Amino acid sequence: SGYNNVLKRAGIIEAGCMAHARRPFYEIAQATGSPIAQSALIEIAKLYAVERELKSLPSEARASERQARAAPILAEFKRWLDVTHAQSPPKSATAKALAYAINRWTALIRYLDNGALNIDNNPVENAIRGICLGRRNWLFAGSEAGGRRAAQFYTLIETARLNGVNPNAYLRHVLTALPSAKAKNLDTLVPWNFP
């Protein structure tokens, strides 16, 4: 529900997570050995194989290669999803897994056109794993403002990590430079501009 509110904002475009679309098929395959779930997993695995091969390419080249290599796989997968969903018992776990992918299709394939997007949000989930594991301990941040400040610090720390910067060194630099920084030079203090 939190995502739905964010997606209602102007200028926000949803990029779906293939790992979330894959998960129900995996659970069904593990529980029942369903050939339908296994077929879905095989098709999704093909997409991840393409992503592994394109990982080191620059964004523009990655988007171009995705169009050439992943788009045909996705087109066939979508056709299969639609046909299989129409033949599935409506309230079955399989039908729900198929409907999840079908209903989110536009967001799931958004990564095709933008090489900077990931096929899933696993990197983000891995980055916030520590926050999620500790959230009970941090349930009471003192106030809503305290919670917002904590979120800002987590964002800075994870952005530094994503840019290959040691968060401790970055925060030390920013907190030392900030008191004398001019407003026009604040963009030099963001993690991706760290020396």
Coordinates of C-alpha atoms in Angstrom, one line a residue:
S1 CA 0.0 0.0 0.0
G2 CA 2.9 2.3 0.6
Y3 CA 4.1 1.9 -2.9
N4 CA 0.6 2.6 -4.3
N5 CA 0.7 6.0 -2.6
V6 CA 4.1 6.8 -4.1
L7 CA 3.1 5.7 -7.5
K8 CA 0.1 8.2 -7.5
R9 CA 2.6 11.1 -7.4
A10 CA 3.2 13.0 -10.6
G11 CA 6.4 12.1 -12.4
I12 CA 6.8 8.7 -10.7
I13 CA 7.2 5.7 -13.1
E14 CA 7.0 2.2 -11.7
A15 CA 9.8 -0.3 -12.5
G16 CA 8.7 -3.8 -11.5
C17 CA 10.8 -6.5 -9.9
M18 CA 11.2 -9.8 -11.7
A19 CA 12.3 -11.5 -8.5
H20 CA 8.8 -10.7 -7.0
A21 CA 7.1 -12.1 -10.1
R22 CA 9.3 -15.2 -9.9
R23 CA 8.8 -15.9 -6.2
P24 CA 5.2 -17.4 -6.3
F25 CA 6.2 -19.7 -9.2
Y26 CA 9.2 -20.9 -7.2
E27 CA 7.1 -21.5 -4.1
I28 CA 4.5 -23.5 -6.2
A29 CA 7.3 -25.5 -7.9
Q30 CA 8.8 -26.3 -4.5
A31 CA 5.5 -27.3 -3.0
T32 CA 3.9 -29.2 -5.8
G33 CA 6.4 -29.7 -8.6
S34 CA 3.9 -28.0 -10.9
P35 CA 5.0 -28.1 -14.6
I36 CA 3.4 -24.7 -15.2
A37 CA 5.5 -23.1 -12.4
Q38 CA 8.6 -24.9 -13.6
S39 CA 8.0 -23.5 -17.1
A40 CA 7.7 -20.0 -15.8
L41 CA 10.9 -20.4 -13.8
I42 CA 12.7 -21.6 -17.0
E43 CA 11.6 -18.5 -18.9
I44 CA 12.6 -16.2 -16.1
A45 CA 16.0 -17.9 -15.8
K46 CA 16.6 -17.1 -19.5
L47 CA 16.1 -13.4 -18.7
Y48 CA 18.5 -13.6 -15.8
A49 CA 21.1 -15.4 -18.0
V50 CA 20.9 -12.4 -20.4
E51 CA 21.4 -10.0 -17.5
R52 CA 24.5 -11.8 -16.3
E53 CA 26.0 -11.5 -19.8
L54 CA 25.2 -7.8 -20.0
K55 CA 26.2 -6.9 -16.5
S56 CA 29.5 -5.2 -17.5
L57 CA 28.1 -3.2 -20.4
P58 CA 27.5 0.6 -20.1
S59 CA 23.8 1.5 -19.7
E60 CA 23.1 2.5 -23.3
A61 CA 24.6 -0.7 -24.7
R62 CA 22.8 -2.8 -22.1
A63 CA 19.5 -1.3 -23.1
S64 CA 20.2 -2.0 -26.8
E65 CA 21.2 -5.6 -26.0
R66 CA 18.2 -6.1 -23.9
Q67 CA 15.9 -5.1 -26.7
A68 CA 17.7 -7.5 -29.1
R69 CA 18.0 -10.5 -26.7
A70 CA 15.5 -10.2 -23.8
A71 CA 12.6 -8.6 -25.5
P72 CA 11.8 -11.7 -27.7
I73 CA 12.0 -13.9 -24.6
L74 CA 9.6 -11.5 -22.8
A75 CA 7.2 -11.4 -25.7
E76 CA 7.0 -15.2 -25.8
F77 CA 6.7 -15.4 -22.0
K78 CA 3.8 -12.8 -22.0
R79 CA 2.0 -14.9 -24.7
W80 CA 2.5 -18.0 -22.6
L81 CA 1.3 -16.2 -19.4
D82 CA -1.9 -15.1 -21.1
V83 CA -2.7 -18.5 -22.6
T84 CA -1.9 -20.4 -19.4
H85 CA -3.8 -18.0 -17.2
A86 CA -6.9 -18.4 -19.4
Q87 CA -6.7 -22.2 -18.9
S88 CA -6.0 -22.1 -15.1
P89 CA -8.6 -22.6 -12.4
P90 CA -9.3 -19.0 -11.4
K91 CA -8.7 -19.2 -7.6
S92 CA -5.7 -21.5 -7.8
A93 CA -2.2 -20.5 -6.6
T94 CA -1.0 -20.9 -10.2
A95 CA -3.7 -18.5 -11.5
K96 CA -2.7 -16.0 -8.8
A97 CA 1.0 -16.2 -9.7
L98 CA 0.2 -15.8 -13.4
A99 CA -2.1 -12.9 -12.7
Y100 CA 0.6 -11.2 -10.6
A101 CA 3.0 -11.2 -13.6
I102 CA 0.3 -10.2 -16.1
N103 CA -1.1 -7.3 -14.0
R104 CA 2.4 -5.9 -13.5
W105 CA 3.7 -6.6 -17.0
T106 CA 4.3 -3.0 -18.0
A107 CA 6.3 -2.3 -14.9
L108 CA 8.2 -5.7 -15.2
I109 CA 9.4 -4.9 -18.7
R110 CA 10.3 -1.3 -18.0
Y111 CA 14.0 -2.3 -17.5
L112 CA 14.2 -3.2 -21.2
D113 CA 14.3 0.5 -22.3
N114 CA 16.7 1.8 -19.6
G115 CA 20.0 0.1 -19.1
A116 CA 20.5 1.8 -15.7
L117 CA 17.5 -0.1 -14.3
N118 CA 17.9 -3.6 -12.9
I119 CA 15.7 -6.5 -13.7
D120 CA 14.8 -6.7 -10.1
N121 CA 15.2 -4.7 -6.9
N122 CA 17.4 -7.2 -5.1
P123 CA 20.4 -4.7 -4.9
V124 CA 18.1 -2.3 -3.0
E125 CA 16.7 -5.1 -0.8
N126 CA 20.2 -6.3 0.1
A127 CA 21.2 -2.7 0.9
I128 CA 18.4 -2.2 3.4
R129 CA 18.6 -5.7 4.9
G130 CA 20.3 -4.4 8.0
I131 CA 17.6 -1.8 8.5
C132 CA 14.9 -4.4 8.1
L133 CA 16.5 -6.8 10.5
G134 CA 17.0 -4.1 13.2
R135 CA 13.7 -2.2 12.8
R136 CA 12.2 -3.6 16.0
N137 CA 15.1 -2.2 17.9
W138 CA 14.7 1.2 16.2
L139 CA 10.9 1.2 16.3
F140 CA 10.9 4.3 18.5
A141 CA 13.3 6.8 16.9
G142 CA 12.2 9.4 19.4
S143 CA 9.8 11.2 17.0
E144 CA 8.8 11.3 13.4
A145 CA 11.5 13.8 12.8
G146 CA 14.0 11.4 14.3
G147 CA 12.8 8.7 12.0
R148 CA 13.2 11.0 9.0
R149 CA 16.8 11.9 10.1
A150 CA 17.6 8.2 10.4
A151 CA 16.2 7.6 6.9
Q152 CA 18.3 10.4 5.5
F153 CA 21.5 9.0 7.1
Y154 CA 20.7 5.5 5.8
T155 CA 20.2 7.0 2.3
L156 CA 23.5 8.8 2.4
I157 CA 25.3 5.7 3.7
E158 CA 23.8 3.3 1.1
T159 CA 24.4 5.9 -1.7
A160 CA 28.0 6.1 -0.7
R161 CA 28.3 2.3 -0.7
L162 CA 26.6 2.1 -4.1
N163 CA 29.2 4.6 -5.4
G164 CA 32.1 2.6 -4.0
V165 CA 32.8 5.2 -1.3
N166 CA 33.6 4.2 2.3
P167 CA 30.6 5.6 4.3
N168 CA 32.7 6.5 7.3
A169 CA 35.2 8.5 5.3
Y170 CA 32.4 10.1 3.4
L171 CA 30.5 11.2 6.5
R172 CA 33.7 12.5 8.1
H173 CA 34.5 14.5 5.0
V174 CA 30.9 16.0 4.7
L175 CA 30.6 16.8 8.4
T176 CA 34.0 18.6 8.3
A177 CA 33.3 20.5 5.1
L178 CA 29.6 21.3 5.6
P179 CA 30.0 24.1 8.2
S180 CA 32.1 26.2 5.8
A181 CA 30.5 25.1 2.5
K182 CA 28.7 27.7 0.4
A183 CA 25.1 26.9 -0.8
K184 CA 26.2 26.9 -4.5
N185 CA 28.8 24.2 -3.7
L186 CA 26.6 21.8 -1.9
D187 CA 26.4 19.5 -4.9
T188 CA 30.1 18.8 -4.4
L189 CA 29.3 17.0 -1.1
V190 CA 27.1 14.3 -2.6
P191 CA 28.5 10.8 -2.4
W192 CA 29.1 10.4 -6.2
N193 CA 31.3 13.6 -6.1
F194 CA 33.4 12.4 -3.1
P195 CA 37.1 12.8 -3.8

